[in-house]
PDB file of C-alpha atoms in Angstrom:
ATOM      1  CA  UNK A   1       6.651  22.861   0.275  1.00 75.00           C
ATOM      2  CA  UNK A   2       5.219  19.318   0.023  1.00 76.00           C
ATOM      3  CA  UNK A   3       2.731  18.471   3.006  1.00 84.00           C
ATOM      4  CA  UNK A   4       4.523  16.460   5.887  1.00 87.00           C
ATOM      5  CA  UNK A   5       1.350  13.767   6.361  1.00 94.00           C
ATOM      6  CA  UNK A   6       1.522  12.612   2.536  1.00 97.00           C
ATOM      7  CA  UNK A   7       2.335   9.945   1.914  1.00 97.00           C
ATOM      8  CA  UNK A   8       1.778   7.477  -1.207  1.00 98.00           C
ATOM      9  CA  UNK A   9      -0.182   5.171  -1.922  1.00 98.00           C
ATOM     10  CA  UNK A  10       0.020   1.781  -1.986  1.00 98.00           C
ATOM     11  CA  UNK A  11      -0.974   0.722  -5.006  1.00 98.00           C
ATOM     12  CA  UNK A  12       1.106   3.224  -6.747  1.00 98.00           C
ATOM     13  CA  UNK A  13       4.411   1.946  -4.609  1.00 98.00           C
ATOM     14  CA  UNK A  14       3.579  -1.444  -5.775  1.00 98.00           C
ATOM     15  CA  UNK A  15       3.360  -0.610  -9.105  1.00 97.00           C
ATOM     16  CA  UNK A  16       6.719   1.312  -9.222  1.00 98.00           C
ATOM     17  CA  UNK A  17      10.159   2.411  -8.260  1.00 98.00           C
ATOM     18  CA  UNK A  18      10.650   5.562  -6.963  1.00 98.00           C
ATOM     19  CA  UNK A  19      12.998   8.159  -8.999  1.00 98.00           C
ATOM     20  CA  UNK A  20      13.465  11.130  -6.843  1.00 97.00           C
ATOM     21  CA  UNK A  21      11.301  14.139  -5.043  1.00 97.00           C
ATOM     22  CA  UNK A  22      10.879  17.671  -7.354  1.00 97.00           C
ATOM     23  CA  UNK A  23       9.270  20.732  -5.554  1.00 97.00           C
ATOM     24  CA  UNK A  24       5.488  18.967  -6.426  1.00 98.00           C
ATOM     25  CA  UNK A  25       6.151  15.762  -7.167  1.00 98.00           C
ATOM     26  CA  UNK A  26       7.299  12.540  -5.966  1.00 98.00           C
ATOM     27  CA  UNK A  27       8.467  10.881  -9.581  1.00 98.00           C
ATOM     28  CA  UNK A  28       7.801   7.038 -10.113  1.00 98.00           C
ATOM     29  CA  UNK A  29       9.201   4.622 -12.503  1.00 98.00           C
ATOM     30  CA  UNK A  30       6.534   1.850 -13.409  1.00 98.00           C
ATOM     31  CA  UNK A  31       7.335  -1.382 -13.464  1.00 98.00           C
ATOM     32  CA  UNK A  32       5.963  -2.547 -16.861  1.00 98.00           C
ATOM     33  CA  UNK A  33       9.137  -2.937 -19.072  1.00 97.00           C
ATOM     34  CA  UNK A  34       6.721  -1.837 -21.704  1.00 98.00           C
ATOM     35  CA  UNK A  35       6.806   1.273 -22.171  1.00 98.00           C
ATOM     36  CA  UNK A  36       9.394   4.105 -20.585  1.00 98.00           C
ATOM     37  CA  UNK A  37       6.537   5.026 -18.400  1.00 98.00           C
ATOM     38  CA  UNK A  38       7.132   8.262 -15.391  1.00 98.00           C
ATOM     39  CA  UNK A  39       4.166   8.963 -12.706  1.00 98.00           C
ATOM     40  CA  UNK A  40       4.352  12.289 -11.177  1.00 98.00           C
ATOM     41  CA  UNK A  41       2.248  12.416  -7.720  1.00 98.00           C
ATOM     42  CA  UNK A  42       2.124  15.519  -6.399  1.00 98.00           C
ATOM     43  CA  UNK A  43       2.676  15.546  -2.508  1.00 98.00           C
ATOM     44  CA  UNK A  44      -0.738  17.023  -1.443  1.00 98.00           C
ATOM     45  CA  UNK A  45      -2.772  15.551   0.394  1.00 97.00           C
ATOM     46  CA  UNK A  46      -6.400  14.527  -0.321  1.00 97.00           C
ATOM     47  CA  UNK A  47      -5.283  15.369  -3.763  1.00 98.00           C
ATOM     48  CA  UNK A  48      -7.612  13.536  -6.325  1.00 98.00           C
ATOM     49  CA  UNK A  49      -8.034  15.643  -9.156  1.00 98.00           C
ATOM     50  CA  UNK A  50      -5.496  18.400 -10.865  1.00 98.00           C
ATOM     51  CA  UNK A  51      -8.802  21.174 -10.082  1.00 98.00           C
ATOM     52  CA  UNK A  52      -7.927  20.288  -6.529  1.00 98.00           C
ATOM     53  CA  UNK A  53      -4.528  21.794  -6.877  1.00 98.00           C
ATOM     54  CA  UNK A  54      -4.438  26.111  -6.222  1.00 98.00           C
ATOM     55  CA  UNK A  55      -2.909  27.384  -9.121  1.00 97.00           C
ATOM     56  CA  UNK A  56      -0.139  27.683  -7.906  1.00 97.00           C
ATOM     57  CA  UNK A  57       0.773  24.017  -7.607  1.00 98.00           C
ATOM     58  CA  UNK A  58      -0.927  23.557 -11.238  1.00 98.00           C
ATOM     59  CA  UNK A  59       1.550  25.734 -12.937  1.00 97.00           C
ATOM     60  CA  UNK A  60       4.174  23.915 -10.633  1.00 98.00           C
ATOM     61  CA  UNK A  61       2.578  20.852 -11.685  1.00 98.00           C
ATOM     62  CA  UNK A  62       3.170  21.720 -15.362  1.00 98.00           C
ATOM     63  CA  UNK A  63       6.235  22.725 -15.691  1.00 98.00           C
ATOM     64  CA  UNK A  64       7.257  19.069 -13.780  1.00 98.00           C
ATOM     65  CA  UNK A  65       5.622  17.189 -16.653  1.00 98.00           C
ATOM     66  CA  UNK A  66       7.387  19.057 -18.918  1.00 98.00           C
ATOM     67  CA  UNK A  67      10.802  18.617 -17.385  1.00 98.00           C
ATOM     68  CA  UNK A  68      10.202  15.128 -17.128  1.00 98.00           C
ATOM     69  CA  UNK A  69       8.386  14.923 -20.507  1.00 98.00           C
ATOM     70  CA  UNK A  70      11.371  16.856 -22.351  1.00 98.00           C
ATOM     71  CA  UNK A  71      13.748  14.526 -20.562  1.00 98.00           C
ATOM     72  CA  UNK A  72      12.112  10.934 -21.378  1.00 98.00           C
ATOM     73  CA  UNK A  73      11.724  12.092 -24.801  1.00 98.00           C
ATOM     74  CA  UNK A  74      14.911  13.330 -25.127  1.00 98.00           C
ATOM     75  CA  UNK A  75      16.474  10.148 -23.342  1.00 98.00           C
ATOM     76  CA  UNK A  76      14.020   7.544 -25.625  1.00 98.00           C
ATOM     77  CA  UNK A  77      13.956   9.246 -28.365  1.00 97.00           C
ATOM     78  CA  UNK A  78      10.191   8.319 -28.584  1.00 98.00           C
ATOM     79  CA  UNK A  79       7.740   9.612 -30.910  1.00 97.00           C
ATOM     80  CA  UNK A  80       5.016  10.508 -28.760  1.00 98.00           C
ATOM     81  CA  UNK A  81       4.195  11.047 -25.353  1.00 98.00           C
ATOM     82  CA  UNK A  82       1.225  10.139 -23.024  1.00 98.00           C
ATOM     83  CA  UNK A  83       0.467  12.702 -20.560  1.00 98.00           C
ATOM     84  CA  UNK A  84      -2.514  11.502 -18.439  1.00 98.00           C
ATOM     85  CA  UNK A  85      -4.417  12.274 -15.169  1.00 98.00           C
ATOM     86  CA  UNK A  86      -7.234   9.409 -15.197  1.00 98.00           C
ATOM     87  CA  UNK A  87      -7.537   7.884 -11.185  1.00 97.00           C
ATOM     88  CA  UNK A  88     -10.441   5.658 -12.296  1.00 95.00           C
ATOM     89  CA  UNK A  89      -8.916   2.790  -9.916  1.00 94.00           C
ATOM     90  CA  UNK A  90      -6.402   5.032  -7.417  1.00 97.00           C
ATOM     91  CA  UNK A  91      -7.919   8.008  -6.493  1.00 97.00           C
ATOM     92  CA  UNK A  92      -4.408   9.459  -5.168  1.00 98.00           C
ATOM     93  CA  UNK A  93      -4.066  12.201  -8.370  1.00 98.00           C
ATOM     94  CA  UNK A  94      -1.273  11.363 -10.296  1.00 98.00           C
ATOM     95  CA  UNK A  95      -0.053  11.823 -13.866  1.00 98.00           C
ATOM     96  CA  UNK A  96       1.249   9.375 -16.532  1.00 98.00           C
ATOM     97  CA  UNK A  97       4.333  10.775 -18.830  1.00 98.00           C
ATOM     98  CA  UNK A  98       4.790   7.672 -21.188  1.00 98.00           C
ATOM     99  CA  UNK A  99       7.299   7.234 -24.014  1.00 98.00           C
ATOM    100  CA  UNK A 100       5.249   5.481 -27.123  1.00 98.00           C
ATOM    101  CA  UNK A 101       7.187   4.393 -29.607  1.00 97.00           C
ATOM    102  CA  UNK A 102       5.264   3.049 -33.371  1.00 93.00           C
ATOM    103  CA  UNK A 103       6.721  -0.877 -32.685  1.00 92.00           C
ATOM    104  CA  UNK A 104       5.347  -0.417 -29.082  1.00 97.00           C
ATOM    105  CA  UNK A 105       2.848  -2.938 -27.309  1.00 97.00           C
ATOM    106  CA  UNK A 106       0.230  -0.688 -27.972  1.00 96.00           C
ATOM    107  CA  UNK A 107       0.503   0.229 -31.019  1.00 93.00           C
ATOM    108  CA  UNK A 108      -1.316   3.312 -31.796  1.00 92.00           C
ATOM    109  CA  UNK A 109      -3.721   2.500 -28.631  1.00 94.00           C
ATOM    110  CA  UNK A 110      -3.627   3.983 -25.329  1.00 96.00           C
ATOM    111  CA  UNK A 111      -1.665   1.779 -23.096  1.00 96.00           C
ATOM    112  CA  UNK A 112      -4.186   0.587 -20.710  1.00 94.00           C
ATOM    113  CA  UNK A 113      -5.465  -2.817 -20.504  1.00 89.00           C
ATOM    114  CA  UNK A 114      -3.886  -3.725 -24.051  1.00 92.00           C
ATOM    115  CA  UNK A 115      -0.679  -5.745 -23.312  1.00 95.00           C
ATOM    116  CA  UNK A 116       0.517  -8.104 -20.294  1.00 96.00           C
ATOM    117  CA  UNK A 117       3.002  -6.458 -18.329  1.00 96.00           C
ATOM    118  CA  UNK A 118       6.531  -7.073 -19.135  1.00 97.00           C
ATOM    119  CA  UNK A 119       9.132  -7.285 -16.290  1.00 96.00           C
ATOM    120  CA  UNK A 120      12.580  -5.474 -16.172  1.00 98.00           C
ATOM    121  CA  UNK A 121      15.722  -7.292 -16.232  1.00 97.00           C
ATOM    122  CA  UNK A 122      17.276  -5.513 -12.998  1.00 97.00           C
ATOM    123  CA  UNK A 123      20.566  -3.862 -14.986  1.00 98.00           C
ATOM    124  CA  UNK A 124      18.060  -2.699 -17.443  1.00 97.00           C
ATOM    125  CA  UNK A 125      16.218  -0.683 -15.024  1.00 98.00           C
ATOM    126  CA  UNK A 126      19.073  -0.103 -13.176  1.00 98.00           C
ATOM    127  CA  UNK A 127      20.243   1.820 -16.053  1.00 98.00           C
ATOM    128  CA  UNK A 128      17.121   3.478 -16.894  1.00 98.00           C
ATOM    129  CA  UNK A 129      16.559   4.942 -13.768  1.00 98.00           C
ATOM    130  CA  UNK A 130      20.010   6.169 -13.585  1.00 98.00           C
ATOM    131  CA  UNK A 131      20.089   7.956 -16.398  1.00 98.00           C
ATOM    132  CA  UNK A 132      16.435   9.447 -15.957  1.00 98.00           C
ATOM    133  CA  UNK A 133      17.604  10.808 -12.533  1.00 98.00           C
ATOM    134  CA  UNK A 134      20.890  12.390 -14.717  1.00 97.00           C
ATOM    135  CA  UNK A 135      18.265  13.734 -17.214  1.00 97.00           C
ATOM    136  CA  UNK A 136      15.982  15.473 -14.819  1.00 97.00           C
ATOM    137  CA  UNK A 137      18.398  16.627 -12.793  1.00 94.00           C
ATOM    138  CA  UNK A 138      17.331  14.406  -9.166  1.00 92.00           C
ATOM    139  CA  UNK A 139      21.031  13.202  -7.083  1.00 77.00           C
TER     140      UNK A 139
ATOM    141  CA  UNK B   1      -2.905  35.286 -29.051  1.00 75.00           C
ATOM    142  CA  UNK B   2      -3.911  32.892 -31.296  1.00 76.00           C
ATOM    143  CA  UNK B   3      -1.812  32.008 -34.016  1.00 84.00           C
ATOM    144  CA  UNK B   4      -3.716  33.771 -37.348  1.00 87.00           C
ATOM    145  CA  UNK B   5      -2.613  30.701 -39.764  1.00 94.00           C
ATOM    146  CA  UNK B   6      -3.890  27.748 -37.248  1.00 97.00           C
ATOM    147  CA  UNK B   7      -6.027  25.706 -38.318  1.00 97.00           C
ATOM    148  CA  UNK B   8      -7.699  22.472 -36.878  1.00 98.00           C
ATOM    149  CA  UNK B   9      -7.532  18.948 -37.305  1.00 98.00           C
ATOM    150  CA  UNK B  10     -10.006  17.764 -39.638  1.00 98.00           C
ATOM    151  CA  UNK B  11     -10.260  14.522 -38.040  1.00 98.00           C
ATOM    152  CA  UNK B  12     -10.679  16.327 -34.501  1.00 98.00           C
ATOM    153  CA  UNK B  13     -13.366  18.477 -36.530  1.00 98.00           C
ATOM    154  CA  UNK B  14     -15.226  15.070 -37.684  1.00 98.00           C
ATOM    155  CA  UNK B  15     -15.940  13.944 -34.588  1.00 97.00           C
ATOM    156  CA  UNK B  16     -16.472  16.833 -32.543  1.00 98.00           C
ATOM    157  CA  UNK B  17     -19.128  20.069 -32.224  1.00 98.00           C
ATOM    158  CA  UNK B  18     -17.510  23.239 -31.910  1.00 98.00           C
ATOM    159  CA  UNK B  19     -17.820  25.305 -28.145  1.00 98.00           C
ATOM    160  CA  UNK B  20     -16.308  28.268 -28.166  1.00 97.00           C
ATOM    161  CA  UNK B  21     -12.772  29.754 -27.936  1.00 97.00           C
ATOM    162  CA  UNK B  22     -10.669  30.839 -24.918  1.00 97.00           C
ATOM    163  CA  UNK B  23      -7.729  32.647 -25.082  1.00 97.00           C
ATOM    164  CA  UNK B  24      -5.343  29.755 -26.056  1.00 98.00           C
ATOM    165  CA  UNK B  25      -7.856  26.743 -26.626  1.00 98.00           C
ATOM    166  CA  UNK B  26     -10.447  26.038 -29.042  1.00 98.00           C
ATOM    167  CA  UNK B  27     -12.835  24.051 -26.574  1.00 98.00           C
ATOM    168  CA  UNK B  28     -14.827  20.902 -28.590  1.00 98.00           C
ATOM    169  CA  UNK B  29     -17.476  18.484 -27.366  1.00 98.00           C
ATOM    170  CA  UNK B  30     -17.217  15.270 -28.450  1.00 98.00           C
ATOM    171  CA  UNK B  31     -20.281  13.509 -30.671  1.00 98.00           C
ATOM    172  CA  UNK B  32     -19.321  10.278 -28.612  1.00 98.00           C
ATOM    173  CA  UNK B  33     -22.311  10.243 -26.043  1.00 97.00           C
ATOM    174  CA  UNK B  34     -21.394   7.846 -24.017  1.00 98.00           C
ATOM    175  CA  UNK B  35     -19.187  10.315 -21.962  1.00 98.00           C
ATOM    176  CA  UNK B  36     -19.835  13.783 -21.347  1.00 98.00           C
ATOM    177  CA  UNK B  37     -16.240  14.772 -23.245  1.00 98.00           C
ATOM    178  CA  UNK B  38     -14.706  18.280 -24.107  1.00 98.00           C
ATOM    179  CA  UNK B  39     -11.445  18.370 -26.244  1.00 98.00           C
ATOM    180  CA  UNK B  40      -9.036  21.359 -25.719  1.00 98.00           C
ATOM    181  CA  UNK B  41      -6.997  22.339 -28.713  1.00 98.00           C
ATOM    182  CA  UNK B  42      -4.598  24.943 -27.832  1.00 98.00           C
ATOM    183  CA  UNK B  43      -4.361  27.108 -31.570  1.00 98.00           C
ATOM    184  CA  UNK B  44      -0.789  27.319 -31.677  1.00 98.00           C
ATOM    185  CA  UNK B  45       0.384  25.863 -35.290  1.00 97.00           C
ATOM    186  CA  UNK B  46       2.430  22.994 -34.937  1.00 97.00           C
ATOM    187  CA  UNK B  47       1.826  21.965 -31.830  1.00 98.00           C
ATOM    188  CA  UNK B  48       2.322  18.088 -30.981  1.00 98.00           C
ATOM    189  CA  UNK B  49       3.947  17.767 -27.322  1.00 98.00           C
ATOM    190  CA  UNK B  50       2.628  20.058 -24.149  1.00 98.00           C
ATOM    191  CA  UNK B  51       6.315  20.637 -24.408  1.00 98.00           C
ATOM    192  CA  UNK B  52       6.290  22.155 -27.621  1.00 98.00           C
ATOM    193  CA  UNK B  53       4.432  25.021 -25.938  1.00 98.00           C
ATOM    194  CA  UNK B  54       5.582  27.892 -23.973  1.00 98.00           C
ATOM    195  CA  UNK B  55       6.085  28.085 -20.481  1.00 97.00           C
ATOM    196  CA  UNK B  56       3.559  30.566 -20.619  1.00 97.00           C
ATOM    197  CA  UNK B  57       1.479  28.751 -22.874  1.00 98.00           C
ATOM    198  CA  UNK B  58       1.315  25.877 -20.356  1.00 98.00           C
ATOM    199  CA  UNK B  59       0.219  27.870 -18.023  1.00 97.00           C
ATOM    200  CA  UNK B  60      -2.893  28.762 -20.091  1.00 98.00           C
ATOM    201  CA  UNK B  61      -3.403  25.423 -20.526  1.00 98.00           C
ATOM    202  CA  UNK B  62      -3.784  24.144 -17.187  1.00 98.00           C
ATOM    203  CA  UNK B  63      -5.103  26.910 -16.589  1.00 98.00           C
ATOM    204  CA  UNK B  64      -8.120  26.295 -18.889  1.00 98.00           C
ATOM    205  CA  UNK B  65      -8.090  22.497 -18.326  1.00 98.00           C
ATOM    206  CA  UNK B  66      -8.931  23.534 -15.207  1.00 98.00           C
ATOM    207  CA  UNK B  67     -12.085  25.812 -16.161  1.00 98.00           C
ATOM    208  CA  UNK B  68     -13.722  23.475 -18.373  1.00 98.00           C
ATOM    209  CA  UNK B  69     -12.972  20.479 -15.779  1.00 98.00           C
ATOM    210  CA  UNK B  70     -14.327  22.106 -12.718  1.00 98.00           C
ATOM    211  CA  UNK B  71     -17.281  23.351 -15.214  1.00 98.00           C
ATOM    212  CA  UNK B  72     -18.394  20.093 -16.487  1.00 98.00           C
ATOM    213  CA  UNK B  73     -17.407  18.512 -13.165  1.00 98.00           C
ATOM    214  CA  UNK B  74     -20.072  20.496 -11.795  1.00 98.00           C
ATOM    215  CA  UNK B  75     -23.124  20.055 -14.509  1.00 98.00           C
ATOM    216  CA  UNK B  76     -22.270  16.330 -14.642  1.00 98.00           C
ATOM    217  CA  UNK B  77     -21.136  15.992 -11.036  1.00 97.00           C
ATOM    218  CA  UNK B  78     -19.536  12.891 -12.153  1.00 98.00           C
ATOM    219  CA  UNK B  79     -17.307  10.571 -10.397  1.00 97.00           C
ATOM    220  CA  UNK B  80     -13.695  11.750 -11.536  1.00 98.00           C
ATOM    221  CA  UNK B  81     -12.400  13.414 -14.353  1.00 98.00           C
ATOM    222  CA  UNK B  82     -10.052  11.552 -16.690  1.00 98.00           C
ATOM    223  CA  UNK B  83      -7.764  14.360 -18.329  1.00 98.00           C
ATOM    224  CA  UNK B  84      -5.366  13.264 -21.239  1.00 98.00           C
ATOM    225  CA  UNK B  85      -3.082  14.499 -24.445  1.00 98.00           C
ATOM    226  CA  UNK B  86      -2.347  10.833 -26.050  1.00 98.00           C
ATOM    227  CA  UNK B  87      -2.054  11.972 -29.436  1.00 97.00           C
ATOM    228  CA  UNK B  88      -1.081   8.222 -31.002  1.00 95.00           C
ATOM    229  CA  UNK B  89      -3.349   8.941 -34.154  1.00 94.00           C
ATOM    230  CA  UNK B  90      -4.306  12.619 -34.579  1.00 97.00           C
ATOM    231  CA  UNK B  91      -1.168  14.440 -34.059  1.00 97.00           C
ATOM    232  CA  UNK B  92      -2.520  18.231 -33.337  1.00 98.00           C
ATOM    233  CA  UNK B  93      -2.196  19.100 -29.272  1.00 98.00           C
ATOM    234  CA  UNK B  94      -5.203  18.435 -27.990  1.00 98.00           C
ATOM    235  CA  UNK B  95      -6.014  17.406 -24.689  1.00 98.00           C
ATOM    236  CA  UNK B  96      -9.213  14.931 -23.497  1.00 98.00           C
ATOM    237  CA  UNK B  97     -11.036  16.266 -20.262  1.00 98.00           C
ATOM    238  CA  UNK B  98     -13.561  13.547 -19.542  1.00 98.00           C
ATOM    239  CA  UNK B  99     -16.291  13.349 -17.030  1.00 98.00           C
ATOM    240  CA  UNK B 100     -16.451   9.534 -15.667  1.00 98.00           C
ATOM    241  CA  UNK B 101     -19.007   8.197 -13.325  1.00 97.00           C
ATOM    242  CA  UNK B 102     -19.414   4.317 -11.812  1.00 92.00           C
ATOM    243  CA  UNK B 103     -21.964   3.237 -14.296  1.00 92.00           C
ATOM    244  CA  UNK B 104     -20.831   4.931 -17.727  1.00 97.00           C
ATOM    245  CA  UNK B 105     -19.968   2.596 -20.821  1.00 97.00           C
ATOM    246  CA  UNK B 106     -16.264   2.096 -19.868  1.00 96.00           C
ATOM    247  CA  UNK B 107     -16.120   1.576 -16.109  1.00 93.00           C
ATOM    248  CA  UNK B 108     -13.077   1.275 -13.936  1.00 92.00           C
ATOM    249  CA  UNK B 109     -11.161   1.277 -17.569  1.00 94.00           C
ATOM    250  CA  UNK B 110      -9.849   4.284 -19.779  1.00 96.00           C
ATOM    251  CA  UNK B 111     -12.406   4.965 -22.186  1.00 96.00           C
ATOM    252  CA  UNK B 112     -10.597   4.544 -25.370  1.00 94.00           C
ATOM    253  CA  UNK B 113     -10.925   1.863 -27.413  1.00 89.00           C
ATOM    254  CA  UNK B 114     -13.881   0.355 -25.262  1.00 92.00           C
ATOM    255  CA  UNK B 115     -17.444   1.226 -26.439  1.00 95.00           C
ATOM    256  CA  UNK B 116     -18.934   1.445 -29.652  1.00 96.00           C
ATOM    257  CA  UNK B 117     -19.528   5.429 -30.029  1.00 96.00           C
ATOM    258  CA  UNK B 118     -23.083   6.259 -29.081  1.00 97.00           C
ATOM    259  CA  UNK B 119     -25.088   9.594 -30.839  1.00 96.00           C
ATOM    260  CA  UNK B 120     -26.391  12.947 -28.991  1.00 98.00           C
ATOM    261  CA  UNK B 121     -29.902  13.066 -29.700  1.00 97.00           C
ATOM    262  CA  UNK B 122     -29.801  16.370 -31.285  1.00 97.00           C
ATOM    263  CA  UNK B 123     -31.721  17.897 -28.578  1.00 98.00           C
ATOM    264  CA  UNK B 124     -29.680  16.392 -25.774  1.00 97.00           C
ATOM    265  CA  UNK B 125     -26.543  17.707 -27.488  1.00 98.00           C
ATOM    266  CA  UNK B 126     -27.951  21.017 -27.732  1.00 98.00           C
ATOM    267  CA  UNK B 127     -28.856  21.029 -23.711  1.00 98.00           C
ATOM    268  CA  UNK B 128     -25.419  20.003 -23.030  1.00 98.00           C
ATOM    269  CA  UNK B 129     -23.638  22.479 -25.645  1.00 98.00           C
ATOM    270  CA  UNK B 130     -25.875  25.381 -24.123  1.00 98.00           C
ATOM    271  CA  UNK B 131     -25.242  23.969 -20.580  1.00 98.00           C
ATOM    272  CA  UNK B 132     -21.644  24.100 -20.972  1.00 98.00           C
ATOM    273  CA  UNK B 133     -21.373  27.214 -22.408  1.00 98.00           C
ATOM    274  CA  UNK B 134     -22.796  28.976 -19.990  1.00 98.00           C
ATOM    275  CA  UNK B 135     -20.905  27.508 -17.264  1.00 97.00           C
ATOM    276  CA  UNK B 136     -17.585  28.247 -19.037  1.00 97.00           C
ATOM    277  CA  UNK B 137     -17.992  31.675 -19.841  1.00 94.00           C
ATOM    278  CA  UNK B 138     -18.435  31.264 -23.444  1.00 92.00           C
ATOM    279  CA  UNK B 139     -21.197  33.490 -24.987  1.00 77.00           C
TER     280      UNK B 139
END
């Protein structure tokens, strides 16, 4: 059961859309038109690093980057994912599942700090998210 | 188990020093000392994705990216831990568990792609290697 206090923050609504609640995690869509790019916060709070999850929540935790890894991939048909828990600026833990694909704006880099971010066109994250929330399974 | 016919990355093996095993990762330190830096490899042979892995696999794996984070979290008792499977040039699993702290080489930033790689003094590496070892469990 997710606590009833969390709540998310700030910086990470800002940032992002919201997709839909799993048993752990509330699941973001970021803005940057970039890169297909999912962040998984799981609803704990005071949560800052995946050691402060009981194990419980890690295998939870897991399996829901998994689901939603399988599900970008399989929707992107990307070459490579980016699964990340860094928090050097938000300390709220989350995790970055990012579709890379080789003509990306990266490249072969990480994704951080390399390219401007690129806006959506509305229908084209309208679409996106809609069939990301088909994918995963979130009504 | 381990898989008998895995084998690892030579280009993981360049620029790491070997740990020690657990039961699904081989557990490396990286020769970058800028950032205390262990690299889990889980020996499973053709591994790319987390998702390629079973769910009971994963489970491992968290499992033990949990043990080596709250172990060098604790002899570095460093500012956050920045845990990662990018992948984008060496395509063997293997997932980054960095220890970060305010004044290391890459800041607020990811540290990829930053800092010119610093040596280990050989002795320094062989505190840390020793230090780490015994914190993990791995004789």
């Amino acid at each position: 059961m997710p606590d009833p206090e969390w709540s998310l923050d700030p910086r990470l609504a800002q940032d992002t859309v919201e997709l839909g609640d799993l048993p752990l995690n509330r699941v973001l869509v970021s803005r940057d038109a970039n890169y297909p790019w999912l962040i998984l916060v799981p609803r704990r709070v005071g949560a800052v690093e995946i050691i402060d999850l009981s194990a419980a929540d890690q295998t939870l935790l897991i399996g829901e980057m998994s689901l939603t890894g399988r599900a970008l991939k399989a929707l992107t048909r990307c070459d490579k994912l980016n699964i990340a828990a860094l928090g050097n600026t938000v300390r709220q833990l989350h995790v970055h599942v990012i579709a890379r694909s080789p003509g990306d704006a990266a490249g072969t880099r990480p994704v951080w700090n390399v390219a401007p971010v690129r806006r959506y066109d509305e229908a084209e994250l309208a679409r996106f998210l809609a069939a990301m929330r088909e994918r995963i399974g979130l009504t």
